[in-house]
Amino acid sequence: MSSETKDGEEKDILKATQVYKRTANLLDLCGGWILPGQENNGGLTFRTLWKQTDPAVKESHDYVYKDYTQDGKCGPAVPTSKHGLICQIREKMSYLHLYNHSEDKKFCLDLWSYNGLVRRYDLSGKDLHGPVYTDTEFSSLSVSQDGSKVVYVAEKKKEKSVSFFAEKAKPGETRGGVYDYAESWGEQLEKCCESVICVLDLDSGELTLLDTLSEVFCAKPAWCGINTVCLMGLDVTCSKHGAIYCWNRPGCLYSYNLQTNCVVKHTPERMSVYMPSPCHETGKVAFLMYGAGGPHRKYMYVCVFHGDGSGEYEIVGGSLFYGKLSPSPWIDSLHLLLVSYVGTKSVLVKLNVMSGHKENVLEGRYGTSSLDILDQVGSKVLFSVSDLNPDLDKNTRQRVGFIDLDRPDEIKEFWNSEQSGKQAISCKYTVKSYIREGREYNGILIEPGAGCLDLKTLIVFPHGGPHSMYTTSFRPDTYNLAQLGFTTLLVNYTGSLGLGADNVGLLPGNVGDMDVKDTHHAAVQESAGFQHVAVMGGSHGGFLTAHLIGQYPDFYKAAAMRNPVTDISSMVGISDIPDWCYCEAGRDYNVYHPPTPTCTDISTMLEKSPIRYIDQVKCPVLMLIGAKDLRVPPSQGVRYVRYLKSRGVTCSLKMYPEDCHPLGSVPCAGDSLIHVYLWFMKHLNLSSS
């Protein structure tokens, strides 16, 4: 390497790290709450939780609380080292904080009032269960209607065991069970093996474990009556499959009566139930439901369980919906507030549970921005507004808003009060529409803003899943690339969510063809005026990246992949989601009786895989692998690089030993993105001067 080339690379590294640190330092909204008991002359107080990162100093996020009043005043940021689950006890004008403390391995529940910490419940000291769940899939923290009890979910206490060669076993210990295998729920949930539902009496401190059914894994408990808890029960009579990002696992809605210890199942078997959300006043429970199996993410029915003793539920409106329910979505006994994903954005929808009528409550107010619910108390809603352009002048990635749905014209928005002093450099983005073979799909084109270098290079970036979607919510990766001079095309190909329920079902059996051609069609449409076209993607997006550089080797000049699927046939036996391999290849799969792959299954999976185009790949390939990935085994990327190198293709492989599928840790996220930038700069012969 010449000294001139080395100096150029050092300059690129310096620029990339400066841009990355500036973006990482923007406050990123993690949650928000409407605080109880703070009504002064009709005013409310809102607490928000933000994270901030300095990758040069720390390998973890810093978390801060910021409080806002309804008249727009903002309090100072208050640092916090704990994060977990938070819920309110409105009757006692206080709130609860459930968390695992990693340093001393304790798990606690804190009761806070506005005067400070009232009481700390040392749950680990009771020695009745293992660590509490704080993940997004199974966790819950719910307070009873009278504010006297709280229900949550934790890992069941494991039986202590010693070696066969130990002198003697202590009371309660068994011999020879040290290496017993406990099946988990896979990627990012490897510590979730056997759950237990826990009820804590906040007055006496007494902790009770509910005696639930052995054939189900209990999750998402919530109070739906004074003495009744509803919960999601996942079927474990079959093998556990990876659960994160997967809404298709078989399970039912159950209720548990604490007085009679009676468990009742309310929904049919072989269905998927998700996000049970009760109404304290009526006992009704809203939830999402659809048939188990098939695509991991899909449109579902909004259902309501009546909780009136009849044990009946009904489907609201009869139409399918893709979105989510908040923990407290009930506006009143007849209306729910939902987050619905449509096109390339998320919107807030008011749903009448009797008529099925839907209303976009903020339609036209926020243009192409995406909305989400932070907290809701009846008609009062704290929400976030996210856009691909952050507001650097306010040092935030998102806005916070408040609306009372009884007075929808009165919307409050809150910002950080201090000015950051940073130049407000924005990117430009445009929502795009495409048609191929009569099917409509979309994308988002993100370009460098005014004042940024324009490298005249298009990076095509298909999403993973494949049944997921890009929205207009802020993305640090594409924002950083825009600041560095790249234009990025996010593609929502056929099979993506947000395009309608029927669209999702078109892709299984056609992966490696329909999604590839859709993505390439969009790339060709947008490539005019660019000197170079590169491609990048992770997971199924990496699968498409490998396909694109193999099927169109003269079009794409450089590629980067994160934990890509390169050979479905060799992944089926070792991934935590073998059903994905069958479903997307168009083969039948029974989760209750998982099949052993036939020769036809294997040949079909191989036929759909990008590995079959390995001999046609020409462009340089950067491979980014998480060594602890249980979703897409690291061997998929390692093997692909090995084959490319043997064919003389320029490759580089980065292995992150402590990271899993998303490559989302603070050190890894920065390192991987900067490597992508440097890879494209080098192999496309670009200059940042």
XYZ file of C-alpha atoms in Angstrom:
689
model
C 0.000 0.000 0.000
C 1.427 3.353 -1.025
C 1.708 6.171 1.499
C -0.844 8.140 -0.532
C -3.342 5.266 -0.376
C -2.736 4.804 3.335
C -3.265 8.517 3.978
C -6.509 8.365 1.999
C -7.751 5.417 4.051
C -6.875 7.167 7.314
C -8.812 10.189 6.128
C -11.825 7.977 5.313
C -11.626 6.307 8.735
C -11.485 9.655 10.511
C -14.471 10.981 8.584
C -16.536 7.818 9.135
C -15.864 7.712 12.879
C -16.731 11.379 13.281
C -20.036 10.941 11.459
C -20.861 7.749 13.358
C -20.116 9.264 16.776
C -22.258 12.292 16.021
C -25.231 10.098 15.091
C -24.681 7.670 17.985
C -24.726 10.610 20.374
C -28.225 11.631 19.297
C -30.801 10.824 21.970
C -32.758 7.713 20.959
C -36.229 7.297 22.462
C -36.768 3.992 24.307
C -40.058 4.563 26.132
C -42.435 7.018 27.704
C -45.114 7.192 30.394
C -47.973 9.440 31.413
C -47.204 9.875 35.083
C -50.048 9.473 37.572
C -51.044 11.971 40.200
C -49.362 14.935 38.555
C -52.449 16.854 37.527
C -51.973 20.484 38.489
C -54.637 22.721 37.032
C -55.398 20.050 34.469
C -51.724 19.587 33.524
C -49.912 16.277 33.162
C -46.294 15.210 33.429
C -44.663 12.815 30.975
C -41.544 10.769 31.649
C -39.433 9.621 28.722
C -36.499 7.213 28.611
C -33.693 7.855 26.125
C -30.439 6.147 25.311
C -27.245 7.729 24.103
C -23.935 6.218 23.030
C -20.325 7.276 22.797
C -18.668 4.286 21.076
C -15.215 5.763 21.640
C -15.648 5.715 25.426
C -18.149 2.999 26.351
C -19.225 -0.387 25.046
C -22.782 0.097 26.263
C -25.572 2.647 26.087
C -26.143 5.445 28.585
C -29.783 5.799 29.657
C -31.392 9.039 30.816
C -34.864 10.073 31.938
C -36.369 13.376 30.793
C -39.640 14.775 32.129
C -41.969 17.129 30.283
C -45.001 19.051 31.482
C -48.103 19.574 29.399
C -47.266 23.250 28.929
C -44.066 22.211 27.118
C -41.467 22.665 29.883
C -38.640 20.145 29.969
C -36.748 19.010 33.051
C -33.052 18.049 33.135
C -31.826 14.641 31.959
C -31.441 12.234 34.882
C -28.984 9.357 34.316
C -30.068 5.806 35.155
C -28.060 2.584 35.053
C -31.010 0.198 35.136
C -33.430 -0.627 32.389
C -36.158 -3.216 32.419
C -39.931 -2.977 32.662
C -41.879 -0.033 34.058
C -45.576 0.213 34.834
C -47.718 2.570 36.863
C -49.955 2.187 39.893
C -52.298 5.053 39.212
C -54.330 4.358 42.344
C -51.223 4.948 44.499
C -49.680 7.708 42.352
C -46.517 5.669 41.915
C -44.841 3.301 39.509
C -42.935 0.008 39.492
C -39.587 -0.888 37.949
C -38.761 -4.578 37.350
C -35.191 -5.421 36.389
C -32.293 -7.855 36.520
C -29.115 -6.403 38.011
C -26.261 -7.913 36.001
C -23.476 -6.907 38.388
C -24.679 -8.826 41.455
C -27.090 -11.151 39.568
C -30.038 -9.945 41.643
C -33.511 -9.336 40.275
C -35.646 -6.725 41.957
C -38.879 -4.793 41.818
C -38.719 -1.162 42.925
C -41.730 0.870 44.031
C -41.289 4.585 43.394
C -43.325 7.628 44.319
C -42.605 11.261 43.488
C -40.601 11.551 46.677
C -38.204 8.774 45.687
C -37.826 5.045 46.282
C -40.572 3.733 48.581
C -39.662 0.054 48.721
C -37.374 -2.445 47.018
C -38.553 -6.043 46.723
C -35.572 -8.384 46.518
C -37.138 -11.080 44.345
C -33.915 -13.074 44.060
C -33.711 -13.216 47.868
C -37.029 -15.092 47.980
C -35.369 -17.890 45.982
C -38.625 -18.964 44.314
C -37.751 -18.348 40.671
C -34.903 -17.426 38.341
C -34.228 -14.123 36.544
C -37.249 -12.045 35.537
C -38.129 -11.717 31.859
C -37.616 -8.268 30.378
C -37.503 -9.245 26.681
C -39.981 -8.053 24.063
C -41.533 -11.457 23.320
C -42.580 -12.920 26.687
C -42.220 -10.291 29.401
C -44.968 -8.391 31.162
C -45.514 -6.244 34.242
C -49.159 -5.660 35.133
C -50.814 -4.147 38.208
C -54.182 -5.349 39.499
C -57.183 -3.059 39.305
C -57.001 -2.115 42.986
C -53.229 -1.541 42.837
C -52.455 -4.171 45.493
C -50.798 -6.882 43.375
C -48.469 -7.159 40.418
C -48.023 -10.062 38.005
C -44.895 -10.762 35.962
C -43.116 -13.692 34.316
C -39.732 -15.208 35.215
C -37.583 -18.218 34.482
C -38.539 -21.226 36.573
C -36.110 -22.073 39.358
C -33.775 -24.783 38.191
C -33.226 -27.889 40.251
C -29.753 -27.846 41.774
C -27.533 -30.748 40.859
C -24.019 -31.987 41.612
C -21.615 -34.353 39.916
C -21.835 -38.083 40.445
C -18.407 -37.781 42.086
C -19.356 -35.157 44.671
C -18.796 -36.250 48.292
C -22.497 -35.804 49.005
C -25.520 -33.897 47.790
C -26.969 -31.144 49.939
C -30.688 -31.137 50.740
C -32.607 -30.275 47.583
C -29.741 -31.276 45.277
C -29.743 -34.198 42.867
C -26.843 -36.147 41.391
C -25.870 -36.316 37.749
C -28.037 -33.545 36.361
C -25.287 -30.960 35.900
C -25.346 -31.308 32.096
C -29.072 -31.709 31.545
C -30.137 -29.918 28.380
C -32.844 -27.253 28.635
C -34.479 -26.372 25.310
C -34.848 -22.632 24.832
C -36.721 -20.360 22.436
C -33.609 -19.747 20.365
C -32.026 -16.572 19.049
C -31.738 -13.855 21.754
C -34.027 -15.937 24.012
C -31.575 -18.677 24.918
C -32.129 -18.036 28.640
C -35.900 -18.494 28.301
C -36.498 -22.213 28.778
C -39.326 -22.741 31.268
C -41.422 -19.847 32.508
C -43.380 -19.280 35.688
C -46.092 -16.679 36.333
C -45.482 -14.736 39.551
C -47.885 -12.649 41.651
C -46.451 -10.274 44.253
C -48.587 -8.705 46.995
C -47.228 -5.162 47.251
C -48.452 -4.679 50.819
C -47.293 -7.912 52.454
C -44.439 -8.700 50.063
C -45.738 -12.257 49.675
C -44.753 -13.886 46.376
C -46.950 -16.595 44.845
C -46.173 -18.764 41.804
C -49.212 -19.732 39.756
C -49.708 -23.431 39.108
C -50.154 -23.259 35.340
C -50.340 -25.994 32.732
C -47.226 -28.083 32.077
C -47.919 -28.365 28.338
C -47.723 -24.619 27.717
C -45.065 -21.955 28.093
C -46.797 -19.049 29.836
C -46.038 -15.485 28.771
C -47.460 -11.937 28.702
C -49.620 -12.207 31.877
C -51.977 -9.307 32.601
C -54.863 -8.667 34.990
C -58.306 -8.923 33.385
C -60.302 -8.922 36.629
C -59.842 -8.497 40.377
C -58.762 -12.123 40.786
C -58.144 -13.161 37.198
C -55.017 -13.079 35.052
C -55.041 -13.627 31.288
C -51.941 -14.925 29.550
C -50.516 -16.220 26.305
C -49.706 -19.931 26.466
C -47.343 -21.289 23.811
C -47.687 -24.979 23.017
C -44.612 -26.955 24.120
C -45.950 -30.420 23.321
C -43.961 -29.905 20.099
C -40.332 -28.811 19.893
C -39.620 -25.183 20.659
C -38.740 -23.089 17.646
C -37.127 -19.652 17.617
C -39.655 -17.109 18.871
C -38.127 -13.667 18.363
C -39.502 -11.986 15.205
C -41.912 -14.944 14.872
C -45.640 -14.410 15.445
C -46.672 -17.826 14.112
C -45.905 -20.080 17.088
C -48.911 -22.195 18.165
C -50.569 -21.053 21.349
C -53.825 -20.083 23.024
C -55.309 -17.389 25.225
C -55.803 -18.615 28.807
C -57.218 -17.149 31.981
C -56.224 -18.090 35.535
C -58.538 -17.552 38.512
C -56.447 -16.942 41.646
C -59.276 -17.914 43.991
C -60.073 -21.273 42.427
C -56.662 -21.950 40.815
C -58.628 -22.811 37.692
C -57.031 -22.403 34.252
C -59.350 -21.992 31.245
C -58.393 -22.060 27.565
C -60.383 -19.587 25.453
C -59.126 -19.971 21.871
C -58.798 -22.974 19.517
C -55.652 -25.029 19.160
C -53.338 -24.720 16.154
C -53.710 -20.952 16.230
C -51.216 -18.206 17.086
C -52.184 -15.704 19.781
C -50.233 -12.513 20.331
C -50.282 -9.371 22.509
C -53.154 -9.970 24.993
C -54.222 -6.525 26.250
C -56.979 -6.324 28.919
C -59.390 -3.564 29.858
C -59.531 -3.287 33.670
C -62.975 -1.730 33.734
C -64.767 -4.396 31.663
C -62.519 -7.465 31.841
C -62.403 -7.557 28.036
C -59.113 -8.685 26.474
C -57.980 -7.591 23.009
C -55.477 -9.827 21.224
C -54.202 -10.773 17.769
C -54.839 -14.252 16.342
C -54.313 -16.263 13.174
C -53.548 -19.822 12.130
C -50.211 -21.189 13.398
C -47.382 -21.920 11.002
C -46.629 -20.350 7.644
C -44.760 -17.023 7.319
C -43.217 -15.795 10.565
C -44.847 -12.392 10.314
C -48.241 -11.936 8.727
C -51.542 -10.144 8.988
C -53.703 -11.241 11.919
C -57.249 -10.764 13.184
C -57.977 -8.359 16.024
C -60.046 -10.328 18.538
C -61.823 -9.497 21.794
C -62.368 -11.959 24.641
C -65.365 -10.776 26.633
C -64.269 -11.798 30.118
C -67.885 -11.831 31.287
C -67.934 -15.478 32.313
C -69.120 -16.682 28.917
C -65.581 -17.587 27.848
C -66.342 -16.379 24.329
C -64.293 -14.272 21.972
C -65.065 -12.661 18.647
C -63.131 -11.411 15.632
C -63.493 -7.649 15.205
C -64.634 -6.531 11.769
C -63.501 -9.691 10.001
C -60.571 -7.989 8.254
C -56.887 -8.827 8.659
C -54.505 -6.328 10.215
C -50.739 -5.952 10.560
C -49.596 -3.880 13.486
C -49.509 -4.088 17.245
C -51.446 -3.513 20.424
C -49.987 -1.520 23.282
C -50.257 -2.972 26.823
C -53.220 -0.655 27.494
C -54.903 0.011 24.123
C -58.477 0.543 25.366
C -59.748 4.097 24.796
C -63.066 3.075 26.347
C -65.165 -0.099 26.441
C -65.909 0.144 22.689
C -62.690 1.448 21.130
C -59.084 0.334 20.777
C -56.065 2.359 19.657
C -53.755 0.351 17.397
C -50.456 0.904 15.623
C -51.028 -0.098 11.995
C -48.336 -0.472 9.321
C -49.447 0.767 5.915
C -47.226 1.290 2.888
C -43.976 2.658 4.286
C -45.164 4.108 7.580
C -46.898 3.274 10.848
C -50.070 5.148 11.824
C -52.399 5.288 14.839
C -55.803 3.732 14.183
C -58.941 3.938 16.340
C -60.943 0.710 16.049
C -64.582 0.250 17.069
C -64.774 -3.301 18.441
C -68.506 -3.553 17.739
C -68.701 -2.284 14.152
C -65.089 -2.846 13.061
C -64.888 0.755 11.808
C -61.323 2.112 11.636
C -60.220 5.732 11.800
C -56.710 7.123 11.285
C -56.706 9.537 14.216
C -53.830 11.750 13.030
C -54.285 11.368 9.293
C -52.458 14.032 7.318
C -50.852 15.571 10.396
C -47.386 14.022 10.077
C -47.010 13.367 6.345
C -44.700 10.420 5.651
C -43.409 10.117 9.249
C -44.041 6.979 11.313
C -45.917 7.003 14.635
C -45.840 4.715 17.657
C -47.600 4.566 21.041
C -45.456 5.156 24.117
C -48.221 5.100 26.733
C -51.973 5.339 26.889
C -54.459 6.046 29.669
C -57.904 5.808 28.144
C -58.207 8.639 25.642
C -54.895 10.221 26.680
C -52.028 9.060 24.451
C -48.289 9.741 24.561
C -46.797 8.935 21.159
C -43.572 9.201 19.188
C -42.953 10.643 15.726
C -39.993 9.237 13.824
C -38.546 10.263 10.502
C -35.541 9.295 8.406
C -34.337 12.852 9.110
C -33.442 13.479 12.772
C -33.391 16.972 14.248
C -29.723 17.558 15.027
C -30.469 21.017 16.340
C -32.526 19.435 19.134
C -30.145 16.445 19.454
C -32.962 13.907 19.060
C -33.873 11.133 16.659
C -37.604 11.283 17.464
C -40.263 13.713 18.591
C -42.657 13.104 21.482
C -46.312 14.112 21.220
C -49.430 14.006 23.374
C -53.071 13.887 22.324
C -56.353 13.511 24.173
C -58.583 11.675 21.696
C -61.605 13.396 23.215
C -60.039 16.659 22.002
C -58.147 15.546 18.880
C -57.347 19.053 17.647
C -55.226 19.836 20.716
C -51.869 18.136 20.106
C -48.795 18.886 22.192
C -45.245 18.193 21.011
C -42.172 18.095 23.243
C -38.496 18.548 22.479
C -35.305 18.682 24.450
C -34.930 22.262 25.585
C -31.177 22.613 25.239
C -29.684 23.384 21.855
C -26.978 20.972 20.774
C -25.018 23.497 18.721
C -24.620 20.921 15.932
C -25.144 21.761 12.326
C -28.527 20.421 11.187
C -27.435 18.398 8.159
C -30.340 16.369 6.842
C -30.664 13.683 4.236
C -33.336 13.709 1.532
C -35.725 10.830 1.142
C -38.482 9.949 -1.286
C -41.073 7.166 -1.045
C -41.046 5.288 -4.355
C -43.605 3.024 -6.053
C -42.828 0.201 -8.480
C -44.826 -2.216 -10.608
C -43.490 -5.509 -11.956
C -45.656 -8.132 -13.621
C -48.758 -6.289 -12.415
C -47.731 -6.332 -8.742
C -47.196 -3.087 -6.857
C -44.476 -2.700 -4.255
C -42.462 0.205 -2.864
C -39.181 1.530 -1.608
C -37.508 4.520 0.003
C -34.665 6.401 -1.689
C -32.373 8.187 0.801
C -29.934 10.726 -0.645
C -27.204 12.949 0.808
C -28.587 16.294 1.936
C -27.416 19.804 1.188
C -23.827 20.308 2.281
C -22.932 16.613 2.016
C -20.529 15.066 -0.457
C -22.340 13.107 -3.199
C -20.339 10.057 -4.282
C -22.786 9.255 -7.122
C -23.056 5.735 -5.744
C -26.305 3.841 -5.164
C -26.423 1.177 -2.440
C -29.347 -1.216 -2.895
C -30.516 -2.411 0.542
C -33.307 -5.073 0.624
C -34.706 -5.897 4.077
C -34.575 -9.187 5.949
C -37.439 -11.396 7.024
C -38.537 -11.726 4.260
C -41.936 -10.848 5.758
C -40.992 -7.530 7.317
C -40.848 -4.000 5.943
C -38.966 -0.738 5.810
C -40.738 2.286 7.236
C -39.833 5.953 7.372
C -38.655 5.599 10.989
C -35.150 6.849 11.669
C -32.325 4.461 10.713
C -28.797 5.310 11.890
C -27.156 3.124 9.221
C -28.734 4.791 6.186
C -28.475 8.220 7.807
C -24.733 7.736 8.361
C -24.251 6.510 4.800
C -26.067 9.603 3.493
C -23.793 11.863 5.568
C -20.833 10.045 4.007
C -22.072 10.615 0.465
C -23.977 7.440 -0.456
C -27.532 7.140 -1.749
C -29.411 4.147 -0.333
C -32.432 2.402 -1.821
C -34.555 0.497 0.715
C -36.745 -2.024 -1.124
C -40.054 -3.476 0.114
C -40.330 -6.296 -2.418
C -43.335 -8.606 -2.899
C -43.973 -10.500 0.351
C -43.220 -7.471 2.505
C -45.654 -6.354 5.166
C -47.546 -3.110 4.679
C -48.598 -4.204 1.175
C -51.670 -6.220 2.201
C -52.415 -9.705 3.506
C -52.635 -11.338 0.065
C -49.225 -9.967 -0.875
C -47.491 -11.835 1.965
C -48.616 -15.215 0.643
C -47.179 -14.633 -2.834
C -43.537 -15.052 -1.807
C -43.268 -18.496 -0.109
C -42.113 -20.916 -2.780
C -40.786 -18.037 -4.896
C -37.831 -16.804 -2.835
C -34.669 -16.370 -4.836
C -36.741 -15.354 -7.838
C -39.671 -12.996 -7.172
C -37.953 -11.030 -4.390
C -34.679 -10.905 -6.327
C -36.311 -9.652 -9.523
C -38.391 -7.079 -7.635
C -35.284 -5.699 -5.933
C -33.259 -5.626 -9.137
C -36.124 -3.983 -11.039
C -36.218 -1.192 -8.434
C -32.418 -0.857 -8.589
C -32.458 -0.515 -12.372
C -35.254 2.078 -12.145
C -33.203 4.229 -9.755
C -29.701 3.663 -11.166
C -29.761 6.434 -13.773
C -27.234 9.147 -12.942
C -25.137 6.956 -10.637
C -21.594 5.938 -11.499
C -21.637 2.826 -9.298
C -24.236 0.442 -7.858
C -23.447 -1.651 -4.774
C -25.667 -3.883 -2.653
C -25.902 -4.796 1.022
C -28.274 -6.673 3.300
C -28.643 -8.826 6.400
C -30.350 -12.175 7.002
C -32.859 -12.573 4.146
C -31.530 -9.254 2.862
C -28.125 -10.952 2.752
C -29.759 -13.870 0.942
C -30.976 -11.385 -1.684
C -27.588 -9.662 -1.815
C -25.894 -12.984 -2.617
C -28.538 -13.718 -5.249
C -28.194 -10.298 -6.881
C -24.407 -10.450 -7.265
C -24.739 -13.986 -8.638
C -27.648 -13.405 -10.996
C -26.564 -9.922 -12.141
C -22.757 -10.028 -11.795
C -22.088 -7.119 -14.149
C -24.529 -4.708 -12.502
C -23.417 -4.731 -8.839
C -19.799 -3.696 -8.288
C -19.389 -4.402 -4.544
C -21.375 -6.151 -1.816
C -21.633 -6.401 1.967
C -23.634 -9.034 3.863
C -24.604 -9.497 7.513
C -25.334 -13.055 8.659
C -26.781 -14.012 5.270
C -28.682 -17.161 4.323
C -26.609 -18.590 1.485
C -27.782 -22.227 1.407
C -31.219 -23.050 2.806
C -30.618 -26.801 2.432
C -27.614 -26.808 4.778
C -29.290 -24.450 7.270
C -32.477 -26.437 7.843
C -31.020 -28.839 10.416
C -29.139 -26.325 12.569
C -31.160 -23.100 12.593
C -33.588 -22.303 15.426
C -36.248 -21.792 12.731
C -36.247 -24.901 10.503
C -39.873 -24.139 9.603
C -38.665 -20.970 7.826
C -36.572 -23.093 5.478
C -39.598 -25.199 4.503
C -42.103 -22.342 4.312
C -40.036 -19.993 2.150
C -38.980 -22.854 -0.137
C -42.664 -23.708 -0.629
C -42.516 -27.038 1.236
C -44.935 -28.332 3.886
C -43.969 -28.217 7.553
C -45.842 -29.484 10.618
C -44.601 -27.808 13.790
C -46.212 -30.553 15.912
C -44.426 -33.299 13.974
C -41.352 -31.697 12.376
C -40.444 -33.604 9.230
C -37.067 -34.974 8.321
C -36.116 -33.372 5.000
C -36.652 -35.525 1.928
C -34.438 -35.459 -1.150
C -37.075 -33.292 -2.822
C -37.085 -30.886 0.130
C -33.296 -30.556 0.023
C -33.097 -30.125 -3.748
C -35.868 -27.495 -3.683
C -34.141 -25.543 -0.911
C -30.845 -25.697 -2.781
C -32.530 -24.558 -5.982
C -33.825 -21.429 -4.174
C -30.425 -20.618 -2.616
C -27.811 -18.128 -3.836
C -25.021 -20.692 -3.419
C -26.029 -22.120 -6.787
C -24.822 -18.898 -8.456
C -21.427 -18.905 -6.708
C -19.498 -19.417 -9.964
C -20.956 -16.234 -11.463
C -19.984 -13.831 -8.655
C -17.379 -11.228 -9.651
C -17.632 -8.308 -7.236
C -15.686 -7.944 -3.936
C -17.679 -9.254 -0.951
C -17.515 -8.144 2.700
C -18.981 -10.711 5.120
C -20.052 -9.716 8.670
C -20.816 -12.620 11.001
C -22.074 -12.887 14.590
C -20.491 -15.963 16.140
C -23.451 -16.472 18.507
C -26.131 -16.279 15.820
C -28.698 -19.054 16.385
C -30.993 -17.855 13.599
C -28.644 -18.051 10.602
C -25.684 -20.268 11.553
C -22.268 -18.598 11.081
C -21.290 -21.461 8.766
C -23.591 -19.972 6.107
C -21.389 -16.920 5.617
C -18.060 -18.613 6.369
C -18.676 -21.336 3.809
C -19.789 -18.809 1.190
C -16.575 -16.798 1.619
C -14.498 -19.978 1.428
C -16.084 -20.857 -1.910
C -15.598 -17.322 -3.260
C -11.923 -17.218 -2.290
C -11.296 -20.543 -4.000
C -12.719 -18.969 -7.156
C -10.481 -15.912 -6.938
C -13.106 -13.429 -5.738
C -11.877 -10.698 -3.357
C -13.424 -11.237 0.085
C -13.068 -10.154 3.682
C -14.753 -11.774 6.683
C -15.318 -10.096 10.052
C -16.323 -12.396 12.933
C -17.868 -10.779 16.038
C -17.424 -13.337 18.847
C -20.014 -11.943 21.293
C -22.716 -10.879 18.845
C -25.734 -12.704 17.453
C -28.063 -12.173 14.505
C -28.586 -8.360 14.520
C -24.909 -7.456 15.206
C -26.451 -4.875 17.497
C -23.963 -4.386 20.334
C -22.396 -0.944 20.616
C -18.870 -2.010 19.523
C -20.127 -4.237 16.721
C -22.682 -1.820 15.256
C -20.060 0.877 14.795
C -17.281 -1.400 13.620
C -19.434 -3.195 11.050
C -20.900 -0.029 9.509
C -17.506 1.634 9.182
C -16.130 -1.514 7.549
C -19.000 -1.382 5.038
C -18.163 2.254 4.260
C -14.447 1.540 3.844
C -15.171 -1.528 1.708
C -17.270 0.419 -0.748
C -14.836 3.338 -0.809
C -11.912 1.047 -1.574
C -13.457 -1.313 -4.095
C -15.420 1.340 -5.976
C -12.331 3.588 -6.092
C -14.138 6.450 -4.382
C -12.602 9.508 -2.784
C -14.013 11.503 0.123
C -12.050 14.598 -0.932
